[in-house]
Amino acid sequence: SPVLPPIIDVPKISRAIACAVGRQAVEDGVAPAFGDLDIDERVEAYWWEPIYPHVIAI
């Protein structure tokens, strides 16, 4: 069985990890308290999606 998830699942898993880290930071008292929905919304708002130009080899 593969060690890593399929590449197609990486963004979804990365978002889940980012939200869990945010919730843990709040629980540990090292980040301001936000509701879970706020954490999810903040992660989504700051999420970077790479956009690569289409390159044609000549």
Tab-separated table of C-alpha atoms in Angstrom:
chain	number	residue	atom	x	y	z
A	1	SER	CA	0.000	0.000	0.000
A	2	PRO	CA	1.333	3.496	-0.819
A	3	VAL	CA	2.835	5.626	1.943
A	4	LEU	CA	1.421	8.894	0.597
A	5	PRO	CA	-2.139	9.656	-0.526
A	6	PRO	CA	-2.901	10.000	-4.232
A	7	ILE	CA	-1.733	13.384	-5.539
A	8	ILE	CA	-5.340	14.319	-6.336
A	9	ASP	CA	-6.157	14.203	-2.582
A	10	VAL	CA	-3.235	16.383	-1.430
A	11	PRO	CA	-5.054	19.772	-1.525
A	12	LYS	CA	-8.025	18.392	0.434
A	13	ILE	CA	-5.743	16.767	3.004
A	14	SER	CA	-3.584	19.901	3.252
A	15	ARG	CA	-6.648	22.049	3.978
A	16	ALA	CA	-7.780	19.612	6.680
A	17	ILE	CA	-4.320	19.725	8.279
A	18	ALA	CA	-4.228	23.542	8.138
A	19	CYS	CA	-7.636	23.762	9.846
A	20	ALA	CA	-6.593	21.241	12.508
A	21	VAL	CA	-3.393	23.204	13.200
A	22	GLY	CA	-5.445	26.400	13.550
A	23	ARG	CA	-7.857	24.764	15.984
A	24	GLN	CA	-4.974	23.330	18.021
A	25	ALA	CA	-3.261	26.734	18.153
A	26	VAL	CA	-6.454	28.247	19.578
A	27	GLU	CA	-6.772	25.391	22.069
A	28	ASP	CA	-3.126	25.854	23.147
A	29	GLY	CA	-3.712	29.584	23.633
A	30	VAL	CA	-1.158	30.704	21.052
A	31	ALA	CA	-3.752	32.063	18.602
A	32	PRO	CA	-6.850	34.214	19.120
A	33	ALA	CA	-10.109	32.329	19.599
A	34	PHE	CA	-12.191	31.919	16.459
A	35	GLY	CA	-15.051	29.573	15.780
A	36	ASP	CA	-14.343	26.472	13.693
A	37	LEU	CA	-16.195	28.021	10.765
A	38	ASP	CA	-13.994	31.120	10.990
A	39	ILE	CA	-10.852	28.970	10.924
A	40	ASP	CA	-12.103	27.066	7.869
A	41	GLU	CA	-13.035	30.334	6.143
A	42	ARG	CA	-9.649	31.887	6.938
A	43	VAL	CA	-7.764	28.888	5.579
A	44	GLU	CA	-9.853	29.031	2.408
A	45	ALA	CA	-9.358	32.803	2.057
A	46	TYR	CA	-5.572	32.502	2.280
A	47	TRP	CA	-5.278	29.305	0.247
A	48	TRP	CA	-2.931	29.679	-2.716
A	49	GLU	CA	-3.778	27.908	-5.939
A	50	PRO	CA	-0.890	27.741	-8.389
A	51	ILE	CA	-1.739	28.786	-11.924
A	52	TYR	CA	0.848	27.671	-14.413
A	53	PRO	CA	0.932	29.068	-17.936
A	54	HIS	CA	0.539	26.636	-20.789
A	55	VAL	CA	3.935	26.226	-22.423
A	56	ILE	CA	4.339	24.918	-25.944
A	57	ALA	CA	7.695	23.396	-26.802
A	58	ILE	CA	9.151	24.454	-30.142
